[in-house]
C-alpha cells in the first residue's frame, strides 16, 4: 500500500488526531526512513538497510528552521498546540537529540509558551542517559508499547536489532509515571502469521505491564493510514473502548482515537 516520507525538517502544522494543531520536526534524512524498528503498520514504509554515514540535519539547522517557522506562525497569529518530534523514523537515534530538545524548548518558550513539546518514540533508546534525561524535559513523552508479549512485539514491530521486552519495561518504569504510553491495536495476517494484539490474552498481558509502568496517560488507537504490509485491519472503536475501560479502571487516564 502507499506510504510516504516527510520531505522537510519542519513540517505542518497539521491537525493531529491525538495532539491537536501540531508542528512536526523530522530529525532523519528527507529521502529515506531511518529506524531500528520495521513496524508492519508504519506510514513511512519499510526500513531499508541503514548506511553507516547518514545525512542528518545538524542541531543548528533544526533550530534555525524551527525559529523561522515559529516566528512566521506568531506573526500570522496561527494556532499551535504542540511541537512534535516524529518524521521519517526514530527521532532519538539522532546523535544530537538532547541538544535539539533543549533548543526546541527555548524556542517554544520564546514564541509559543503555551504550546507543548512532544516526542513520539519507540522507546528502545531510553536506556541511554542522554535520551532518558531529554525525554524527562518534554511535556508529552510518548513511548510505544504495542504488546505485553515479546513474540507479538517482534511480529508487529520487527526490530532491526536485538529486542527484549523485559529490560525495556524496566527502563520505562524508571520514568516514575512521567510518560505516555501509545499502543496501536490491529489484526491481520502477515507472512502467513495471524496477528491480533486486541485478544483477551494480549490485552491482559499488556494491562499487567501498563499497571506496572503506571504512565500518566495511555493513548490507544488503530490504523488510519496506508501500511507497508497488506492484509492488516483496524480494530473497531467498540473494542478500543472496551480496552480503554480496563485502563481507566486501573486509575490511569486514557485517550481513545478511532475513525
PDB file of C-alpha atoms in Angstrom:
ATOM      1  CA  UNK A   1       0.000   0.000   0.000  1.00  0.00           C
ATOM      2  CA  UNK A   2       1.073   3.625  -0.482  1.00  0.00           C
ATOM      3  CA  UNK A   3       3.276   5.123   2.238  1.00  0.00           C
ATOM      4  CA  UNK A   4       5.123   8.433   2.404  1.00  0.00           C
ATOM      5  CA  UNK A   5       8.152  10.291   3.748  1.00  0.00           C
ATOM      6  CA  UNK A   6       8.417  13.788   5.181  1.00  0.00           C
ATOM      7  CA  UNK A   7      10.485  15.962   2.838  1.00  0.00           C
ATOM      8  CA  UNK A   8      11.296  18.801   5.248  1.00  0.00           C
ATOM      9  CA  UNK A   9      12.923  19.232   8.657  1.00  0.00           C
ATOM     10  CA  UNK A  10       9.903  21.208   9.851  1.00  0.00           C
ATOM     11  CA  UNK A  11       6.525  20.156   8.505  1.00  0.00           C
ATOM     12  CA  UNK A  12       2.973  21.313   9.085  1.00  0.00           C
ATOM     13  CA  UNK A  13       1.292  22.491  11.125  1.00  0.00           C
ATOM     14  CA  UNK A  14      -1.191  19.657  10.724  1.00  0.00           C
ATOM     15  CA  UNK A  15      -4.296  18.600  12.602  1.00  0.00           C
ATOM     16  CA  UNK A  16      -3.198  15.578  14.617  1.00  0.00           C
ATOM     17  CA  UNK A  17      -5.796  13.001  15.649  1.00  0.00           C
ATOM     18  CA  UNK A  18      -4.315  12.829  19.121  1.00  0.00           C
ATOM     19  CA  UNK A  19      -2.386  16.043  19.746  1.00  0.00           C
ATOM     20  CA  UNK A  20      -4.285  18.907  18.117  1.00  0.00           C
ATOM     21  CA  UNK A  21      -2.568  21.513  15.923  1.00  0.00           C
ATOM     22  CA  UNK A  22       0.911  20.035  15.599  1.00  0.00           C
ATOM     23  CA  UNK A  23       4.120  21.364  14.068  1.00  0.00           C
ATOM     24  CA  UNK A  24       6.328  18.418  13.191  1.00  0.00           C
ATOM     25  CA  UNK A  25      10.093  18.053  13.446  1.00  0.00           C
ATOM     26  CA  UNK A  26      11.877  15.401  11.373  1.00  0.00           C
ATOM     27  CA  UNK A  27      15.408  14.656  12.578  1.00  0.00           C
ATOM     28  CA  UNK A  28      16.011  11.948   9.982  1.00  0.00           C
ATOM     29  CA  UNK A  29      17.025  12.120   6.296  1.00  0.00           C
ATOM     30  CA  UNK A  30      14.470  13.590   3.913  1.00  0.00           C
ATOM     31  CA  UNK A  31      14.802  10.781   1.374  1.00  0.00           C
ATOM     32  CA  UNK A  32      14.722   7.618   3.489  1.00  0.00           C
ATOM     33  CA  UNK A  33      13.307   6.113   6.640  1.00  0.00           C
ATOM     34  CA  UNK A  34      15.827   5.505   9.433  1.00  0.00           C
ATOM     35  CA  UNK A  35      14.564   3.411  12.311  1.00  0.00           C
ATOM     36  CA  UNK A  36      15.550   0.466  14.485  1.00  0.00           C
ATOM     37  CA  UNK A  37      12.000  -0.845  14.126  1.00  0.00           C
ATOM     38  CA  UNK A  38      10.319  -2.060  10.940  1.00  0.00           C
ATOM     39  CA  UNK A  39       6.695  -1.858  12.052  1.00  0.00           C
ATOM     40  CA  UNK A  40       4.272  -3.574   9.725  1.00  0.00           C
ATOM     41  CA  UNK A  41       1.890  -0.606  10.034  1.00  0.00           C
ATOM     42  CA  UNK A  42       4.353   2.301   9.618  1.00  0.00           C
ATOM     43  CA  UNK A  43       3.088   5.130   7.419  1.00  0.00           C
ATOM     44  CA  UNK A  44       6.687   5.787   6.279  1.00  0.00           C
ATOM     45  CA  UNK A  45       7.038   2.308   4.790  1.00  0.00           C
ATOM     46  CA  UNK A  46       9.670  -0.357   5.369  1.00  0.00           C
ATOM     47  CA  UNK A  47      13.044   0.259   6.996  1.00  0.00           C
ATOM     48  CA  UNK A  48      15.759  -0.394   4.434  1.00  0.00           C
ATOM     49  CA  UNK A  49      19.438  -1.029   5.216  1.00  0.00           C
ATOM     50  CA  UNK A  50      20.773   1.916   7.217  1.00  0.00           C
ATOM     51  CA  UNK A  51      24.055   3.279   5.797  1.00  0.00           C
ATOM     52  CA  UNK A  52      26.965   3.937   8.152  1.00  0.00           C
ATOM     53  CA  UNK A  53      27.005   7.602   7.173  1.00  0.00           C
ATOM     54  CA  UNK A  54      23.708   9.467   7.265  1.00  0.00           C
ATOM     55  CA  UNK A  55      22.856  12.948   6.017  1.00  0.00           C
ATOM     56  CA  UNK A  56      21.177  14.115   9.222  1.00  0.00           C
ATOM     57  CA  UNK A  57      20.235  17.749   9.885  1.00  0.00           C
ATOM     58  CA  UNK A  58      22.537  19.388  12.419  1.00  0.00           C
ATOM     59  CA  UNK A  59      21.221  20.751  15.695  1.00  0.00           C
ATOM     60  CA  UNK A  60      21.892  24.249  14.354  1.00  0.00           C
ATOM     61  CA  UNK A  61      19.919  23.568  11.164  1.00  0.00           C
ATOM     62  CA  UNK A  62      16.955  22.242  13.136  1.00  0.00           C
ATOM     63  CA  UNK A  63      16.996  25.228  15.493  1.00  0.00           C
ATOM     64  CA  UNK A  64      17.230  27.713  12.637  1.00  0.00           C
ATOM     65  CA  UNK A  65      14.404  26.111  10.646  1.00  0.00           C
ATOM     66  CA  UNK A  66      12.188  25.906  13.718  1.00  0.00           C
ATOM     67  CA  UNK A  67      12.849  29.523  14.691  1.00  0.00           C
ATOM     68  CA  UNK A  68      11.918  30.742  11.214  1.00  0.00           C
ATOM     69  CA  UNK A  69       8.679  28.749  11.204  1.00  0.00           C
ATOM     70  CA  UNK A  70       7.629  29.709  14.735  1.00  0.00           C
ATOM     71  CA  UNK A  71       8.322  33.391  14.068  1.00  0.00           C
ATOM     72  CA  UNK A  72       6.237  33.207  10.899  1.00  0.00           C
ATOM     73  CA  UNK A  73       3.370  31.471  12.700  1.00  0.00           C
ATOM     74  CA  UNK A  74       3.472  34.018  15.505  1.00  0.00           C
ATOM     75  CA  UNK A  75       3.376  36.949  13.077  1.00  0.00           C
ATOM     76  CA  UNK A  76       0.429  35.394  11.236  1.00  0.00           C
ATOM     77  CA  UNK A  77      -1.396  34.689  14.515  1.00  0.00           C
ATOM     78  CA  UNK A  78      -1.627  30.975  13.812  1.00  0.00           C
ATOM     79  CA  UNK A  79      -2.643  28.477  16.465  1.00  0.00           C
ATOM     80  CA  UNK A  80      -0.191  25.899  17.804  1.00  0.00           C
ATOM     81  CA  UNK A  81      -0.928  23.193  20.368  1.00  0.00           C
ATOM     82  CA  UNK A  82       2.207  21.099  20.171  1.00  0.00           C
ATOM     83  CA  UNK A  83       5.657  20.796  18.586  1.00  0.00           C
ATOM     84  CA  UNK A  84       6.064  17.122  17.785  1.00  0.00           C
ATOM     85  CA  UNK A  85       9.210  15.119  17.089  1.00  0.00           C
ATOM     86  CA  UNK A  86       8.145  12.448  14.608  1.00  0.00           C
ATOM     87  CA  UNK A  87       9.189  12.234  10.949  1.00  0.00           C
ATOM     88  CA  UNK A  88      10.963   9.523   8.958  1.00  0.00           C
ATOM     89  CA  UNK A  89      11.805   7.068  11.719  1.00  0.00           C
ATOM     90  CA  UNK A  90      13.029   7.086  15.315  1.00  0.00           C
ATOM     91  CA  UNK A  91      13.929  10.647  16.445  1.00  0.00           C
ATOM     92  CA  UNK A  92      16.024   9.565  19.435  1.00  0.00           C
ATOM     93  CA  UNK A  93      18.545   7.963  17.048  1.00  0.00           C
ATOM     94  CA  UNK A  94      19.844  11.454  16.201  1.00  0.00           C
ATOM     95  CA  UNK A  95      23.224  11.891  17.968  1.00  0.00           C
ATOM     96  CA  UNK A  96      22.330  15.487  18.968  1.00  0.00           C
ATOM     97  CA  UNK A  97      18.831  14.639  20.194  1.00  0.00           C
ATOM     98  CA  UNK A  98      19.381  16.019  23.696  1.00  0.00           C
ATOM     99  CA  UNK A  99      20.804  19.317  22.420  1.00  0.00           C
ATOM    100  CA  UNK A 100      17.923  19.671  19.946  1.00  0.00           C
ATOM    101  CA  UNK A 101      15.368  19.131  22.708  1.00  0.00           C
ATOM    102  CA  UNK A 102      16.955  21.918  24.765  1.00  0.00           C
ATOM    103  CA  UNK A 103      16.921  24.402  21.874  1.00  0.00           C
ATOM    104  CA  UNK A 104      13.351  23.458  20.950  1.00  0.00           C
ATOM    105  CA  UNK A 105      12.145  24.161  24.477  1.00  0.00           C
ATOM    106  CA  UNK A 106      13.890  27.552  24.396  1.00  0.00           C
ATOM    107  CA  UNK A 107      12.233  28.459  21.087  1.00  0.00           C
ATOM    108  CA  UNK A 108       8.857  27.221  22.289  1.00  0.00           C
ATOM    109  CA  UNK A 109       9.159  29.405  25.380  1.00  0.00           C
ATOM    110  CA  UNK A 110      10.021  32.413  23.221  1.00  0.00           C
ATOM    111  CA  UNK A 111       7.336  32.149  20.544  1.00  0.00           C
ATOM    112  CA  UNK A 112       4.528  29.855  21.767  1.00  0.00           C
ATOM    113  CA  UNK A 113       4.930  29.413  25.537  1.00  0.00           C
ATOM    114  CA  UNK A 114       1.581  27.647  25.926  1.00  0.00           C
ATOM    115  CA  UNK A 115       2.392  25.001  23.311  1.00  0.00           C
ATOM    116  CA  UNK A 116       3.630  21.595  24.412  1.00  0.00           C
ATOM    117  CA  UNK A 117       6.696  19.730  23.188  1.00  0.00           C
ATOM    118  CA  UNK A 118       6.051  16.072  22.345  1.00  0.00           C
ATOM    119  CA  UNK A 119       8.248  13.188  21.262  1.00  0.00           C
ATOM    120  CA  UNK A 120       6.864  10.103  19.511  1.00  0.00           C
ATOM    121  CA  UNK A 121       9.376   7.327  20.143  1.00  0.00           C
ATOM    122  CA  UNK A 122       9.576   3.550  20.064  1.00  0.00           C
ATOM    123  CA  UNK A 123      11.292   3.741  23.492  1.00  0.00           C
ATOM    124  CA  UNK A 124      14.193   1.449  22.582  1.00  0.00           C
ATOM    125  CA  UNK A 125      16.876   4.064  23.320  1.00  0.00           C
ATOM    126  CA  UNK A 126      15.605   5.231  26.712  1.00  0.00           C
ATOM    127  CA  UNK A 127      18.398   3.093  28.142  1.00  0.00           C
ATOM    128  CA  UNK A 128      20.790   5.883  27.075  1.00  0.00           C
ATOM    129  CA  UNK A 129      21.139   8.507  29.812  1.00  0.00           C
ATOM    130  CA  UNK A 130      21.128  11.422  27.345  1.00  0.00           C
ATOM    131  CA  UNK A 131      17.881  10.255  25.738  1.00  0.00           C
ATOM    132  CA  UNK A 132      16.242   9.444  29.077  1.00  0.00           C
ATOM    133  CA  UNK A 133      17.119  12.863  30.511  1.00  0.00           C
ATOM    134  CA  UNK A 134      15.961  14.690  27.377  1.00  0.00           C
ATOM    135  CA  UNK A 135      12.613  12.901  27.422  1.00  0.00           C
ATOM    136  CA  UNK A 136      12.133  13.912  31.044  1.00  0.00           C
ATOM    137  CA  UNK A 137      12.157  17.544  29.923  1.00  0.00           C
ATOM    138  CA  UNK A 138       9.358  17.409  27.353  1.00  0.00           C
ATOM    139  CA  UNK A 139       5.653  17.850  28.089  1.00  0.00           C
ATOM    140  CA  UNK A 140       4.498  14.738  26.256  1.00  0.00           C
ATOM    141  CA  UNK A 141       6.978  11.878  26.361  1.00  0.00           C
ATOM    142  CA  UNK A 142       5.011   9.420  24.182  1.00  0.00           C
ATOM    143  CA  UNK A 143       6.539   5.952  24.078  1.00  0.00           C
ATOM    144  CA  UNK A 144       5.419   2.904  22.116  1.00  0.00           C
ATOM    145  CA  UNK A 145       4.279  -0.384  23.658  1.00  0.00           C
ATOM    146  CA  UNK A 146       2.281  -2.406  21.152  1.00  0.00           C
ATOM    147  CA  UNK A 147       2.048  -5.602  23.198  1.00  0.00           C
ATOM    148  CA  UNK A 148       2.762  -7.103  26.568  1.00  0.00           C
ATOM    149  CA  UNK A 149       4.009 -10.279  24.882  1.00  0.00           C
ATOM    150  CA  UNK A 150       7.516 -10.244  23.427  1.00  0.00           C
ATOM    151  CA  UNK A 151       6.695 -12.502  20.473  1.00  0.00           C
ATOM    152  CA  UNK A 152       3.901 -10.164  19.431  1.00  0.00           C
ATOM    153  CA  UNK A 153       6.189  -7.124  19.695  1.00  0.00           C
ATOM    154  CA  UNK A 154       8.642  -8.911  17.416  1.00  0.00           C
ATOM    155  CA  UNK A 155       5.878  -9.739  14.929  1.00  0.00           C
ATOM    156  CA  UNK A 156       4.399  -6.227  14.843  1.00  0.00           C
ATOM    157  CA  UNK A 157       7.441  -4.001  15.354  1.00  0.00           C
ATOM    158  CA  UNK A 158      10.065  -6.192  13.639  1.00  0.00           C
ATOM    159  CA  UNK A 159      13.141  -4.690  15.377  1.00  0.00           C
ATOM    160  CA  UNK A 160      16.192  -4.419  13.147  1.00  0.00           C
ATOM    161  CA  UNK A 161      18.471  -5.299  16.084  1.00  0.00           C
ATOM    162  CA  UNK A 162      18.159  -7.214  19.325  1.00  0.00           C
ATOM    163  CA  UNK A 163      14.997  -6.632  21.352  1.00  0.00           C
ATOM    164  CA  UNK A 164      13.940  -7.842  24.787  1.00  0.00           C
ATOM    165  CA  UNK A 165      10.664  -6.704  26.290  1.00  0.00           C
ATOM    166  CA  UNK A 166      11.503  -7.164  29.988  1.00  0.00           C
ATOM    167  CA  UNK A 167      14.540  -4.794  30.027  1.00  0.00           C
ATOM    168  CA  UNK A 168      12.545  -2.224  28.053  1.00  0.00           C
ATOM    169  CA  UNK A 169       9.720  -2.338  30.601  1.00  0.00           C
ATOM    170  CA  UNK A 170      12.231  -1.897  33.424  1.00  0.00           C
ATOM    171  CA  UNK A 171      13.564   1.240  31.757  1.00  0.00           C
ATOM    172  CA  UNK A 172      10.026   2.581  31.273  1.00  0.00           C
ATOM    173  CA  UNK A 173       9.378   2.130  34.992  1.00  0.00           C
ATOM    174  CA  UNK A 174      12.289   4.474  35.706  1.00  0.00           C
ATOM    175  CA  UNK A 175      10.242   7.405  34.403  1.00  0.00           C
ATOM    176  CA  UNK A 176       8.119   7.039  37.570  1.00  0.00           C
ATOM    177  CA  UNK A 177       4.943   7.710  35.616  1.00  0.00           C
ATOM    178  CA  UNK A 178       6.280  10.713  33.689  1.00  0.00           C
ATOM    179  CA  UNK A 179       5.451   9.236  30.309  1.00  0.00           C
ATOM    180  CA  UNK A 180       2.588   8.481  27.949  1.00  0.00           C
ATOM    181  CA  UNK A 181       2.234   5.003  26.501  1.00  0.00           C
ATOM    182  CA  UNK A 182       0.926   4.762  22.948  1.00  0.00           C
ATOM    183  CA  UNK A 183      -0.411   1.488  21.598  1.00  0.00           C
ATOM    184  CA  UNK A 184      -1.730   0.738  18.140  1.00  0.00           C
ATOM    185  CA  UNK A 185      -4.157  -2.182  18.108  1.00  0.00           C
ATOM    186  CA  UNK A 186      -4.532  -4.103  14.878  1.00  0.00           C
ATOM    187  CA  UNK A 187      -5.246  -7.523  13.480  1.00  0.00           C
ATOM    188  CA  UNK A 188      -4.471  -9.329  10.262  1.00  0.00           C
ATOM    189  CA  UNK A 189      -2.263 -11.826   8.520  1.00  0.00           C
ATOM    190  CA  UNK A 190       1.392 -11.073   7.841  1.00  0.00           C
ATOM    191  CA  UNK A 191       3.772 -13.656   6.351  1.00  0.00           C
ATOM    192  CA  UNK A 192       1.167 -16.352   6.956  1.00  0.00           C
ATOM    193  CA  UNK A 193       1.036 -15.469  10.645  1.00  0.00           C
ATOM    194  CA  UNK A 194      -2.149 -14.292  12.345  1.00  0.00           C
ATOM    195  CA  UNK A 195      -1.513 -11.126  14.334  1.00  0.00           C
ATOM    196  CA  UNK A 196      -4.058  -9.661  16.741  1.00  0.00           C
ATOM    197  CA  UNK A 197      -2.941  -7.682  19.790  1.00  0.00           C
ATOM    198  CA  UNK A 198      -6.544  -6.983  20.844  1.00  0.00           C
ATOM    199  CA  UNK A 199      -7.401 -10.511  22.052  1.00  0.00           C
ATOM    200  CA  UNK A 200      -8.189 -11.135  25.711  1.00  0.00           C
ATOM    201  CA  UNK A 201      -4.823 -12.840  26.276  1.00  0.00           C
ATOM    202  CA  UNK A 202      -2.971  -9.960  24.629  1.00  0.00           C
ATOM    203  CA  UNK A 203      -4.852  -7.239  26.478  1.00  0.00           C
ATOM    204  CA  UNK A 204      -4.376  -8.977  29.841  1.00  0.00           C
ATOM    205  CA  UNK A 205      -0.594  -9.174  29.296  1.00  0.00           C
ATOM    206  CA  UNK A 206      -0.485  -5.574  28.102  1.00  0.00           C
ATOM    207  CA  UNK A 207      -2.560  -4.346  31.044  1.00  0.00           C
ATOM    208  CA  UNK A 208      -0.223  -6.039  33.501  1.00  0.00           C
ATOM    209  CA  UNK A 209       2.674  -4.007  32.124  1.00  0.00           C
ATOM    210  CA  UNK A 210       0.612  -0.816  31.935  1.00  0.00           C
ATOM    211  CA  UNK A 211      -0.196  -1.177  35.623  1.00  0.00           C
ATOM    212  CA  UNK A 212       3.483  -1.749  36.436  1.00  0.00           C
ATOM    213  CA  UNK A 213       4.620   1.320  34.476  1.00  0.00           C
ATOM    214  CA  UNK A 214       1.589   3.385  35.559  1.00  0.00           C
ATOM    215  CA  UNK A 215       2.028   6.168  32.979  1.00  0.00           C
ATOM    216  CA  UNK A 216       0.236   9.480  33.311  1.00  0.00           C
ATOM    217  CA  UNK A 217      -1.772   8.616  30.195  1.00  0.00           C
ATOM    218  CA  UNK A 218      -2.317   5.826  27.693  1.00  0.00           C
ATOM    219  CA  UNK A 219      -3.147   6.581  24.057  1.00  0.00           C
ATOM    220  CA  UNK A 220      -4.838   3.757  22.195  1.00  0.00           C
ATOM    221  CA  UNK A 221      -5.747   3.855  18.539  1.00  0.00           C
ATOM    222  CA  UNK A 222      -5.861   1.780  15.387  1.00  0.00           C
ATOM    223  CA  UNK A 223      -4.973   2.042  11.719  1.00  0.00           C
ATOM    224  CA  UNK A 224      -5.841   5.256   9.908  1.00  0.00           C
ATOM    225  CA  UNK A 225      -3.294   5.427   7.082  1.00  0.00           C
ATOM    226  CA  UNK A 226      -1.840   3.113   4.467  1.00  0.00           C
ATOM    227  CA  UNK A 227       0.518   0.445   5.739  1.00  0.00           C
ATOM    228  CA  UNK A 228       3.516  -1.254   4.101  1.00  0.00           C
ATOM    229  CA  UNK A 229       2.127  -4.710   4.945  1.00  0.00           C
ATOM    230  CA  UNK A 230      -1.037  -5.920   3.278  1.00  0.00           C
ATOM    231  CA  UNK A 231      -3.924  -7.773   4.937  1.00  0.00           C
ATOM    232  CA  UNK A 232      -4.000  -5.625   8.073  1.00  0.00           C
ATOM    233  CA  UNK A 233      -7.282  -4.493   9.618  1.00  0.00           C
ATOM    234  CA  UNK A 234      -8.162  -1.768  12.074  1.00  0.00           C
ATOM    235  CA  UNK A 235      -9.620  -2.704  15.436  1.00  0.00           C
ATOM    236  CA  UNK A 236     -13.125  -1.335  15.951  1.00  0.00           C
ATOM    237  CA  UNK A 237     -13.922   1.631  18.165  1.00  0.00           C
ATOM    238  CA  UNK A 238     -16.065  -0.696  20.284  1.00  0.00           C
ATOM    239  CA  UNK A 239     -13.082  -2.926  21.038  1.00  0.00           C
ATOM    240  CA  UNK A 240     -10.813   0.076  21.696  1.00  0.00           C
ATOM    241  CA  UNK A 241     -13.340   1.484  24.152  1.00  0.00           C
ATOM    242  CA  UNK A 242     -13.531  -1.881  25.917  1.00  0.00           C
ATOM    243  CA  UNK A 243      -9.748  -1.864  26.331  1.00  0.00           C
ATOM    244  CA  UNK A 244      -9.868   1.755  27.488  1.00  0.00           C
ATOM    245  CA  UNK A 245     -12.267   0.851  30.287  1.00  0.00           C
ATOM    246  CA  UNK A 246      -9.674  -1.537  31.697  1.00  0.00           C
ATOM    247  CA  UNK A 247      -7.074   1.238  31.668  1.00  0.00           C
ATOM    248  CA  UNK A 248      -9.447   3.696  33.332  1.00  0.00           C
ATOM    249  CA  UNK A 249     -10.346   1.086  35.959  1.00  0.00           C
ATOM    250  CA  UNK A 250      -6.645   0.949  36.862  1.00  0.00           C
ATOM    251  CA  UNK A 251      -6.775   4.670  37.631  1.00  0.00           C
ATOM    252  CA  UNK A 252      -4.895   5.760  34.517  1.00  0.00           C
ATOM    253  CA  UNK A 253      -6.042   8.481  32.137  1.00  0.00           C
ATOM    254  CA  UNK A 254      -6.763   7.076  28.676  1.00  0.00           C
ATOM    255  CA  UNK A 255      -7.362   8.596  25.260  1.00  0.00           C
ATOM    256  CA  UNK A 256      -9.088   6.643  22.508  1.00  0.00           C
ATOM    257  CA  UNK A 257      -8.634   7.729  18.903  1.00  0.00           C
ATOM    258  CA  UNK A 258     -10.806   5.919  16.380  1.00  0.00           C
ATOM    259  CA  UNK A 259     -12.130   6.809  12.944  1.00  0.00           C
TER     260      UNK A 259
END
